[in-house]
Amino acid sequence: MTGQPGGRPHVFDYLDRRAFLRVAGVSAAGAVAAACGPGSPTAPAASTATPPPITSGPPPSRLPTGPPNWDDLRSKLAGGLLRPGSDGYATAKRAFNPLFDGNNPIAVVTASSVQDVQACIQGAAGRVALAARSGGHCYAGYSVPESGLVIDVSAMNKVDIRGTQAVIGAGAKLKDVYAGLAQAGRALPAGSCPTVGIAGLTLGGGIGVLSRKYGLTCDHLSSAQVVTADGKLVTASASSEPDLFWALRGGGGGNFGIVTEFTFDTDPAPNLTVFSLHFPSGSAAGVLGAWQAWIAAMPPELWANIVLSGGSPVQCRVGGCYVGPPSGLNTLLNNLTANAGARPTQRTVKALDYLGAMNYFSGSSARQSFVASSRIITSPVDPAKIVALADGRAGMDLLIDGLGGKVGEPAKDATAFWHRDALASVQIYAPATAKTRSKVARSVGDVVAGLAAAGAGGGYVNYIDPALPDWKAAYYGDNAKRLQDVSKKYDPYNVFRFGQGVVA
């Protein structure tokens, strides 16, 4: 699928680090992440019905061998093809995270049409690894495969609002998606980083500041145009290629095929109230304990997160938004502050329209070097244990981002997104350089293990981590087997292979 699993260092699918500092009430350019709890509408139990068998036609003929004919492929493209040593290659290959600047794809294609994508697959499938790239925010760098072919779809970026639906090219960035939607008075729950691509976000699920009220981004997907491993263009929807449509909604980017276009159902654009609360040093455990109980009891109109910033002592801040006026929000915030054991040192509440709120949560477009991972909280965890994990780890942040509400309404097997019953996701984010990368990765790994020991298991595929233990079960739970079956049906020779593909 277009877009690789994972994304960038932040919450609700790629929230800029400086962004969440501002939501927390600190001077910065972005926003915070999400959180929820068992007190939100109870998620239905996973369906016990056996899904219909996945049938498949005859497999394609044997894959070709040997290197691609790059000159022949270049002649078939409306877009460009760059090889190492070509002018522009060093820039074209770059992902968002500079830690992957040393990755050297064998070629980068700037696809401008479905036909370009088809030509790439027909000319290179089986010969080299293929990686579609939309925003390039993959945590693991899978969208910049060493010695592979990058199919960059960023030029396929239309945003076309048709009544209550939005038809969006796979290369569209969130800043353009939000602008187009707002102009038409429509809204789509999605992430916050302005340069994240709609493709990778959607295919991994799509957590955002409106998720508790409106659901995940993938829950609004009506259909998708997909180029499959044999180079054919198919439409995946509830009535056409339903197995593929199921897998596209949370099965992670990089699997099954390359999506070139999405059609989403949208909602009327709401007016919102954003907020941030900054609590004093030493209060993190008390605030986290109160926050878990509070968010579980909140209506779905409220989205909130809690950010623990590592150090001695651990710093704590809460931020989010409310679908409604400040008067309704302030009562809910008073409930939290009355039980947190400490009064916030700074409290900000501000009414904004839909686009203003999305811009408020939008972070910087600047590239960032980081190591990150995730865990999932399904029931409240011991706040003292979680805070202890951040103690002394200066520069590291634990962003506890809520789910629940509308996210929890579908059954766990209704789509590929497994974590319908989650209280919250936890993102572990730590800045790193090429020199400190190994040390930082070990520190992140220690926190990941500590979170699991404290009861936070699982993981979010859009915060993909090559070192995450038992990653397939962590991302997909019991849906993993069906995802493998879908992959074998649409990609029997594993053309779209990478380190954490569903059949890897």
Coordinates of C-alpha atoms in Angstrom, one line a residue:
M1 CA 0.0 0.0 0.0
T2 CA 1.1 3.6 -0.5
G3 CA 2.9 4.9 2.5
Q4 CA 5.0 2.8 4.7
P5 CA 4.1 1.7 8.2
G6 CA 4.9 4.1 10.9
G7 CA 5.4 7.8 10.4
R8 CA 7.1 10.3 12.5
P9 CA 7.7 11.2 16.1
H10 CA 4.4 12.1 17.6
V11 CA 1.0 11.6 18.6
F12 CA -2.2 11.0 16.8
D13 CA -0.2 10.0 13.8
Y14 CA 2.7 12.3 13.6
L15 CA 2.4 15.2 15.9
D16 CA 5.4 17.4 15.9
R17 CA 7.4 17.4 19.1
R18 CA 7.4 21.1 19.4
A19 CA 3.7 20.9 18.6
F20 CA 2.7 19.0 21.6
L21 CA 4.8 21.3 23.8
R22 CA 2.5 24.1 22.8
V23 CA -0.7 22.2 23.5
A24 CA 0.7 21.5 26.9
G25 CA 1.0 25.2 27.5
V26 CA 4.7 25.7 26.6
S27 CA 5.8 28.0 23.8
A28 CA 6.2 25.9 20.7
A29 CA 4.6 25.4 17.3
G30 CA 2.3 22.4 17.5
A31 CA 0.1 20.2 19.6
V32 CA -0.4 17.1 21.7
A33 CA -1.8 13.6 21.5
A34 CA -4.7 11.5 22.4
A35 CA -6.1 9.5 25.2
C36 CA -9.3 7.7 26.3
G37 CA -10.5 5.1 28.6
P38 CA -12.9 2.4 29.6
G39 CA -15.5 4.9 30.6
S40 CA -16.0 5.8 27.0
P41 CA -18.7 3.8 25.2
T42 CA -17.9 0.2 25.7
A43 CA -16.3 -1.4 22.7
P44 CA -18.3 -4.4 21.4
A45 CA -16.7 -7.8 21.9
A46 CA -14.8 -9.1 19.0
S47 CA -17.0 -10.9 16.5
T48 CA -16.9 -14.7 16.9
A49 CA -18.2 -15.3 13.4
T50 CA -15.8 -17.0 11.1
P51 CA -14.9 -14.6 8.2
P52 CA -15.8 -15.9 4.7
P53 CA -13.0 -17.8 3.1
I54 CA -10.6 -15.8 1.0
T55 CA -10.6 -17.2 -2.6
S56 CA -7.9 -16.5 -5.2
G57 CA -7.6 -17.0 -8.9
P58 CA -4.6 -18.6 -10.5
P59 CA -1.2 -17.0 -9.4
P60 CA 0.6 -14.8 -11.9
S61 CA 3.3 -16.3 -14.0
R62 CA 6.7 -16.7 -12.5
L63 CA 8.4 -13.4 -11.5
P64 CA 11.2 -12.2 -13.7
T65 CA 14.8 -12.2 -12.5
G66 CA 17.8 -10.0 -13.2
P67 CA 18.0 -6.2 -12.8
P68 CA 15.3 -3.9 -14.2
N69 CA 15.9 -2.2 -17.5
W70 CA 16.0 1.3 -16.1
D71 CA 16.2 3.1 -19.5
D72 CA 13.1 1.2 -20.6
L73 CA 11.2 2.0 -17.5
R74 CA 12.2 5.7 -17.7
S75 CA 10.8 5.9 -21.2
K76 CA 7.4 4.7 -20.0
L77 CA 7.1 7.3 -17.2
A78 CA 5.4 10.7 -17.2
G79 CA 7.3 11.4 -14.0
G80 CA 11.1 11.1 -13.5
L81 CA 13.5 8.4 -12.5
L82 CA 16.7 9.2 -10.6
R83 CA 19.6 6.8 -10.0
P84 CA 22.6 7.3 -7.6
G85 CA 24.8 10.0 -8.9
S86 CA 22.0 11.8 -10.8
D87 CA 21.3 15.4 -10.1
G88 CA 18.6 15.6 -7.5
Y89 CA 19.0 12.0 -6.3
A90 CA 20.3 12.9 -2.8
T91 CA 17.3 15.1 -2.2
A92 CA 14.7 12.8 -3.8
K93 CA 15.7 9.8 -1.7
R94 CA 15.4 11.6 1.6
A95 CA 12.9 10.5 4.2
F96 CA 11.7 12.8 7.0
N97 CA 14.1 11.3 9.6
P98 CA 17.7 12.2 8.8
L99 CA 18.8 9.0 10.5
F100 CA 18.0 7.3 7.3
D101 CA 20.0 9.6 5.0
G102 CA 22.5 6.8 4.6
N103 CA 20.0 4.5 2.9
N104 CA 20.6 4.4 -0.8
P105 CA 17.7 3.2 -3.0
I106 CA 18.7 1.8 -6.3
A107 CA 16.3 4.3 -7.9
V108 CA 13.6 6.9 -7.0
V109 CA 10.6 7.3 -9.3
T110 CA 8.4 10.4 -9.0
A111 CA 5.1 8.9 -10.1
S112 CA 2.6 11.4 -11.5
S113 CA -0.1 8.9 -12.5
V114 CA -1.6 5.5 -12.0
Q115 CA 0.2 4.5 -15.2
D116 CA 3.5 5.4 -13.7
V117 CA 2.8 3.2 -10.7
Q118 CA 1.8 0.3 -13.0
A119 CA 4.9 0.7 -15.1
C120 CA 7.1 0.5 -12.0
I121 CA 5.5 -2.7 -10.8
Q122 CA 5.5 -4.2 -14.3
G123 CA 9.1 -3.3 -14.8
A124 CA 10.6 -4.0 -11.4
A125 CA 8.4 -6.5 -9.5
G126 CA 10.5 -9.4 -8.4
R127 CA 13.7 -7.8 -9.5
V128 CA 14.1 -5.3 -6.6
A129 CA 12.2 -4.4 -3.5
L130 CA 9.5 -1.9 -4.1
A131 CA 8.5 0.8 -1.6
A132 CA 5.7 3.3 -2.2
R133 CA 6.3 6.6 -0.4
S134 CA 3.7 9.3 0.3
G135 CA 5.0 11.5 3.2
G136 CA 8.2 9.6 4.0
H137 CA 7.6 9.6 7.8
C138 CA 8.1 5.9 8.4
Y139 CA 9.7 5.4 11.9
A140 CA 11.7 2.5 10.6
G141 CA 12.8 4.0 7.3
Y142 CA 11.0 1.3 5.2
S143 CA 10.1 3.9 2.7
V144 CA 13.8 4.3 1.8
P145 CA 14.8 0.7 1.1
E146 CA 18.5 0.1 0.7
S147 CA 19.0 -1.1 -3.0
G148 CA 15.2 -1.0 -3.6
L149 CA 13.0 1.1 -5.8
V150 CA 11.1 4.1 -4.2
I151 CA 7.9 4.9 -5.9
D152 CA 7.2 8.4 -4.7
V153 CA 3.5 9.3 -5.2
S154 CA 3.6 12.8 -3.7
A155 CA 2.7 14.4 -7.0
M156 CA -0.6 12.5 -7.0
N157 CA -2.0 14.9 -4.4
K158 CA -5.5 16.1 -5.5
V159 CA -8.1 16.9 -2.9
D160 CA -11.5 16.9 -4.5
I161 CA -14.6 17.4 -2.3
R162 CA -17.7 16.0 -3.9
G163 CA -20.7 16.7 -1.6
T164 CA -20.2 14.7 1.5
Q165 CA -17.2 12.7 0.1
A166 CA -13.6 13.6 -0.4
V167 CA -11.6 12.0 -3.2
I168 CA -7.9 12.3 -2.2
G169 CA -4.8 11.3 -4.1
A170 CA -2.4 9.1 -2.2
G171 CA 0.3 11.8 -2.2
A172 CA -1.7 14.5 -0.5
K173 CA -0.3 15.9 2.7
L174 CA -2.5 16.6 5.7
K175 CA -2.1 20.4 5.4
D176 CA -3.6 20.3 2.0
V177 CA -6.3 17.8 3.0
Y178 CA -7.4 20.0 5.8
A179 CA -7.4 23.2 3.7
G180 CA -9.5 21.5 1.0
L181 CA -12.0 20.1 3.5
A182 CA -12.4 23.3 5.4
Q183 CA -13.1 25.3 2.3
A184 CA -16.0 23.0 1.7
G185 CA -17.2 23.0 5.3
R186 CA -16.3 19.4 5.8
A187 CA -14.0 17.5 8.2
L188 CA -12.1 14.2 8.3
P189 CA -10.5 12.8 11.5
A190 CA -6.8 12.5 10.8
G191 CA -3.3 13.3 12.1
S192 CA -1.6 16.6 12.8
C193 CA 1.8 16.9 11.2
P194 CA 1.3 19.0 8.1
T195 CA 3.6 17.0 5.8
V196 CA 2.4 13.5 6.7
G197 CA 0.8 11.7 3.7
I198 CA -2.8 10.7 3.9
A199 CA -1.9 7.2 2.6
G200 CA 0.3 5.8 5.3
L201 CA -1.9 7.5 8.0
T202 CA -5.0 5.8 6.7
L203 CA -3.6 2.4 6.0
G204 CA -2.3 2.1 9.6
G205 CA -5.6 3.2 11.1
G206 CA -5.3 7.0 11.6
I207 CA -5.4 8.2 15.2
G208 CA -6.1 11.9 15.6
V209 CA -7.5 14.7 17.8
L210 CA -11.1 14.0 16.6
S211 CA -10.9 10.2 16.9
R212 CA -13.0 9.8 20.0
K213 CA -15.9 11.8 18.4
Y214 CA -15.6 10.7 14.7
G215 CA -13.5 7.5 14.7
L216 CA -10.2 6.6 12.9
T217 CA -9.3 7.9 9.5
C218 CA -9.7 4.4 8.1
D219 CA -13.2 4.2 9.5
H220 CA -14.2 6.9 7.0
L221 CA -12.7 5.1 4.0
S222 CA -15.4 4.4 1.4
S223 CA -13.2 3.0 -1.4
A224 CA -9.6 2.9 -2.6
Q225 CA -8.0 2.6 -6.0
V226 CA -5.1 0.0 -5.7
V227 CA -2.5 -1.2 -8.1
T228 CA -1.8 -4.8 -7.2
A229 CA 1.3 -6.9 -7.5
D230 CA 0.4 -7.9 -11.1
G231 CA 0.1 -4.3 -12.1
K232 CA -3.7 -4.3 -12.3
L233 CA -5.8 -1.4 -11.0
V234 CA -8.7 -2.5 -8.8
T235 CA -11.3 -0.7 -6.7
A236 CA -11.5 -1.9 -3.1
S237 CA -14.7 -1.3 -1.3
A238 CA -17.4 -3.1 0.7
S239 CA -18.8 -4.5 -2.5
S240 CA -15.7 -4.8 -4.6
E241 CA -12.6 -6.7 -3.5
P242 CA -14.0 -6.8 0.1
D243 CA -11.0 -8.8 1.5
L244 CA -8.6 -6.1 0.3
F245 CA -10.9 -3.3 1.6
W246 CA -10.9 -5.0 5.0
A247 CA -7.1 -5.2 5.0
L248 CA -6.5 -1.6 3.9
R249 CA -8.3 -0.3 7.0
G250 CA -5.5 -0.7 9.6
G251 CA -3.3 -3.4 8.0
G252 CA -0.4 -1.0 7.7
G253 CA 1.3 0.7 4.7
G254 CA 3.6 -1.2 2.4
N255 CA 1.4 -4.4 2.2
F256 CA -0.9 -5.8 -0.5
G257 CA -0.4 -3.2 -3.3
I258 CA 0.0 0.5 -3.9
V259 CA -3.0 2.7 -3.2
T260 CA -3.2 5.6 -5.6
E261 CA -6.5 7.3 -4.5
F262 CA -8.8 7.3 -1.5
T263 CA -12.5 8.1 -1.2
F264 CA -13.6 9.1 2.2
D265 CA -17.0 9.9 3.8
T266 CA -16.7 13.2 5.7
D267 CA -18.6 15.0 8.4
P268 CA -19.7 18.7 8.7
A269 CA -16.7 20.7 10.0
P270 CA -17.2 21.4 13.7
N271 CA -16.2 24.3 15.9
L272 CA -13.7 23.3 18.5
T273 CA -12.2 24.4 21.7
V274 CA -8.5 23.6 22.3
F275 CA -6.8 23.5 25.6
S276 CA -3.6 22.9 27.5
L277 CA -2.7 22.3 31.1
H278 CA 0.8 22.4 32.5
F279 CA 1.3 20.9 35.9
P280 CA 4.1 21.5 38.4
S281 CA 7.2 19.4 38.9
G282 CA 6.6 16.3 41.0
S283 CA 2.9 15.9 40.2
A284 CA 3.2 13.5 37.2
A285 CA 2.1 10.3 39.0
G286 CA -0.9 11.9 40.6
V287 CA -2.0 13.6 37.4
L288 CA -1.6 10.4 35.4
G289 CA -3.7 8.4 37.8
A290 CA -6.4 11.1 37.8
W291 CA -6.2 11.4 34.0
Q292 CA -6.8 7.7 33.4
A293 CA -10.0 7.7 35.4
W294 CA -11.1 11.1 34.1
I295 CA -10.7 10.4 30.4
A296 CA -12.5 7.1 30.7
A297 CA -15.6 9.0 32.0
M298 CA -15.5 11.8 29.5
P299 CA -18.0 12.2 26.6
P300 CA -16.5 11.4 23.1
E301 CA -16.6 15.1 22.3
L302 CA -13.5 15.5 24.5
W303 CA -10.2 14.3 23.2
A304 CA -7.2 14.6 25.6
N305 CA -3.7 13.3 26.1
I306 CA -1.1 13.4 28.8
V307 CA 2.6 13.9 28.0
L308 CA 5.3 12.8 30.4
S309 CA 8.7 14.5 29.6
G310 CA 11.6 12.5 30.9
G311 CA 14.1 14.0 33.4
S312 CA 14.4 14.4 37.2
P313 CA 11.7 15.1 38.1
V314 CA 9.4 14.0 35.3
Q315 CA 7.4 16.9 33.9
C316 CA 3.7 16.5 33.0
R317 CA 1.2 18.3 30.8
V318 CA -2.3 17.6 29.4
G319 CA -3.8 18.9 26.2
G320 CA -6.5 18.3 23.7
C321 CA -9.7 19.6 22.2
Y322 CA -13.4 19.6 22.6
V323 CA -16.2 19.5 20.0
G324 CA -18.2 22.4 21.5
P325 CA -17.8 25.7 23.2
P326 CA -15.4 26.7 26.1
S327 CA -18.3 26.7 28.6
G328 CA -18.8 23.0 28.1
L329 CA -15.1 22.2 28.2
N330 CA -14.3 24.2 31.3
T331 CA -16.6 22.1 33.5
L332 CA -14.9 18.9 32.3
L333 CA -11.4 20.3 32.9
N334 CA -12.4 21.4 36.4
N335 CA -13.2 17.7 37.2
L336 CA -9.7 16.7 36.2
T337 CA -7.9 19.4 38.1
A338 CA -9.9 18.8 41.3
N339 CA -8.7 15.2 41.4
A340 CA -5.1 15.5 40.0
G341 CA -3.5 16.3 43.4
A342 CA -2.0 19.5 42.0
R343 CA -3.3 22.6 40.3
P344 CA -2.0 23.5 36.9
T345 CA 0.5 26.3 36.7
Q346 CA -0.8 27.3 33.3
R347 CA -4.3 26.8 31.8
T348 CA -5.1 27.8 28.2
V349 CA -8.6 27.4 26.6
K350 CA -9.3 28.8 23.2
A351 CA -12.3 28.5 20.7
L352 CA -11.3 27.9 17.1
D353 CA -13.0 26.8 13.9
Y354 CA -12.1 23.5 12.3
L355 CA -9.2 24.7 10.2
G356 CA -7.9 26.9 12.9
A357 CA -7.8 24.0 15.3
M358 CA -6.1 21.7 12.8
N359 CA -3.5 24.4 12.3
Y360 CA -3.1 24.8 16.0
F361 CA -2.2 21.2 16.3
S362 CA 0.0 21.3 13.3
G363 CA 3.7 21.0 14.0
S364 CA 6.8 22.1 12.1
S365 CA 7.6 20.7 8.7
A366 CA 11.3 20.6 9.6
R367 CA 13.0 17.2 9.5
Q368 CA 13.7 15.5 12.9
S369 CA 16.1 12.8 14.0
F370 CA 14.5 10.4 16.5
V371 CA 14.0 6.9 17.7
A372 CA 10.5 5.9 18.7
S373 CA 8.2 3.0 19.5
S374 CA 4.7 2.4 21.1
R375 CA 2.6 0.4 23.4
I376 CA -1.1 0.1 24.0
I377 CA -3.0 0.5 27.3
T378 CA -6.2 -1.5 27.5
S379 CA -6.9 -0.9 31.2
P380 CA -5.5 1.6 33.7
V381 CA -1.8 1.1 34.6
D382 CA 0.1 1.9 37.8
P383 CA 1.0 5.6 37.3
A384 CA 4.0 5.4 39.5
K385 CA 5.5 2.6 37.4
I386 CA 5.0 4.6 34.2
V387 CA 6.5 7.8 35.6
A388 CA 9.5 5.8 36.9
L389 CA 10.2 4.7 33.4
A390 CA 10.6 8.4 32.3
D391 CA 12.6 9.4 35.4
G392 CA 16.1 10.5 34.5
R393 CA 15.6 10.1 30.7
A394 CA 16.1 13.7 29.7
G395 CA 14.8 14.5 26.2
M396 CA 12.5 11.4 26.0
D397 CA 8.7 11.9 26.0
L398 CA 5.9 9.4 26.7
L399 CA 2.8 10.6 24.9
I400 CA -0.3 8.8 26.1
D401 CA -2.9 9.3 23.5
G402 CA -6.5 8.3 24.0
L403 CA -8.7 6.1 21.9
G404 CA -12.2 5.0 22.9
G405 CA -15.4 6.7 22.0
K406 CA -16.2 6.2 18.3
V407 CA -13.0 4.2 17.9
G408 CA -14.3 1.5 20.1
E409 CA -17.6 1.0 18.4
P410 CA -16.6 -1.5 15.6
A411 CA -15.8 -5.1 16.6
K412 CA -12.1 -5.9 16.8
D413 CA -12.3 -7.9 13.5
A414 CA -14.6 -5.5 11.6
T415 CA -11.5 -3.9 10.1
A416 CA -7.8 -4.8 10.3
F417 CA -7.2 -2.2 13.0
W418 CA -7.1 -4.4 16.1
H419 CA -7.0 -2.1 19.1
R420 CA -10.6 -1.2 19.3
D421 CA -10.8 -1.8 23.0
A422 CA -7.8 0.3 23.9
L423 CA -7.8 2.9 26.6
A424 CA -4.9 4.7 25.0
S425 CA -1.8 4.3 23.0
V426 CA 1.6 5.2 24.4
Q427 CA 4.2 6.7 22.1
I428 CA 7.8 6.7 23.2
Y429 CA 9.8 9.4 21.4
A430 CA 13.4 10.3 21.9
P431 CA 15.6 12.6 19.8
A432 CA 18.8 11.0 18.5
T433 CA 21.8 11.7 16.2
A434 CA 23.8 9.3 14.2
K435 CA 26.3 9.1 17.1
T436 CA 23.7 8.6 19.8
R437 CA 21.3 6.4 17.9
S438 CA 22.3 3.0 19.4
K439 CA 22.3 4.4 22.9
V440 CA 18.9 6.0 22.5
A441 CA 17.5 2.9 20.9
R442 CA 18.5 0.9 23.9
S443 CA 16.9 3.4 26.2
V444 CA 13.7 3.4 24.2
G445 CA 13.8 -0.4 24.2
D446 CA 14.1 -0.4 28.0
V447 CA 11.0 1.8 28.3
V448 CA 9.1 -0.4 25.9
A449 CA 9.8 -3.5 28.0
G450 CA 9.0 -1.6 31.2
L451 CA 5.6 -0.6 29.7
A452 CA 4.8 -4.2 28.9
A453 CA 5.7 -5.2 32.4
A454 CA 3.4 -2.6 33.7
G455 CA 0.5 -3.9 31.6
A456 CA 0.8 -1.9 28.4
G457 CA 1.2 -4.5 25.6
G458 CA 0.6 -4.3 21.9
G459 CA 1.7 -1.6 19.6
Y460 CA 0.5 0.8 16.9
V461 CA 1.7 0.0 13.3
N462 CA 1.9 3.7 12.4
Y463 CA 4.6 4.0 15.1
I464 CA 6.4 1.0 13.7
D465 CA 9.5 -0.3 15.5
P466 CA 11.8 -3.0 14.0
A467 CA 12.9 -4.0 17.6
L468 CA 9.4 -4.4 19.0
P469 CA 9.0 -7.9 20.5
D470 CA 6.4 -10.1 18.8
W471 CA 5.5 -7.2 16.6
K472 CA 3.0 -9.0 14.3
A473 CA 0.8 -9.9 17.3
A474 CA 1.4 -6.5 18.9
Y475 CA 0.2 -4.6 15.8
Y476 CA -2.6 -6.9 14.5
G477 CA -3.6 -9.3 17.3
D478 CA -5.9 -12.1 16.0
N479 CA -6.3 -10.2 12.7
A480 CA -2.7 -11.1 11.7
K481 CA -3.7 -14.5 10.2
R482 CA -6.4 -13.0 8.0
L483 CA -4.0 -10.2 6.9
Q484 CA -1.5 -12.9 5.8
D485 CA -4.2 -14.6 3.8
V486 CA -5.1 -11.3 2.1
S487 CA -1.5 -10.7 1.3
K488 CA -1.0 -14.2 -0.2
K489 CA -4.1 -13.6 -2.4
Y490 CA -3.1 -10.2 -3.8
D491 CA 0.7 -10.6 -3.6
P492 CA 1.5 -14.3 -3.8
Y493 CA 5.1 -13.7 -4.6
N494 CA 5.7 -11.1 -1.9
V495 CA 6.5 -8.3 -4.3
F496 CA 5.8 -5.7 -1.6
R497 CA 8.2 -7.2 0.9
F498 CA 9.9 -5.4 3.8
G499 CA 11.2 -6.2 7.2
Q500 CA 7.8 -6.0 9.0
G501 CA 5.4 -6.8 6.2
V502 CA 2.5 -9.0 7.2
V503 CA 4.1 -12.0 5.6
A504 CA 7.6 -11.3 6.7

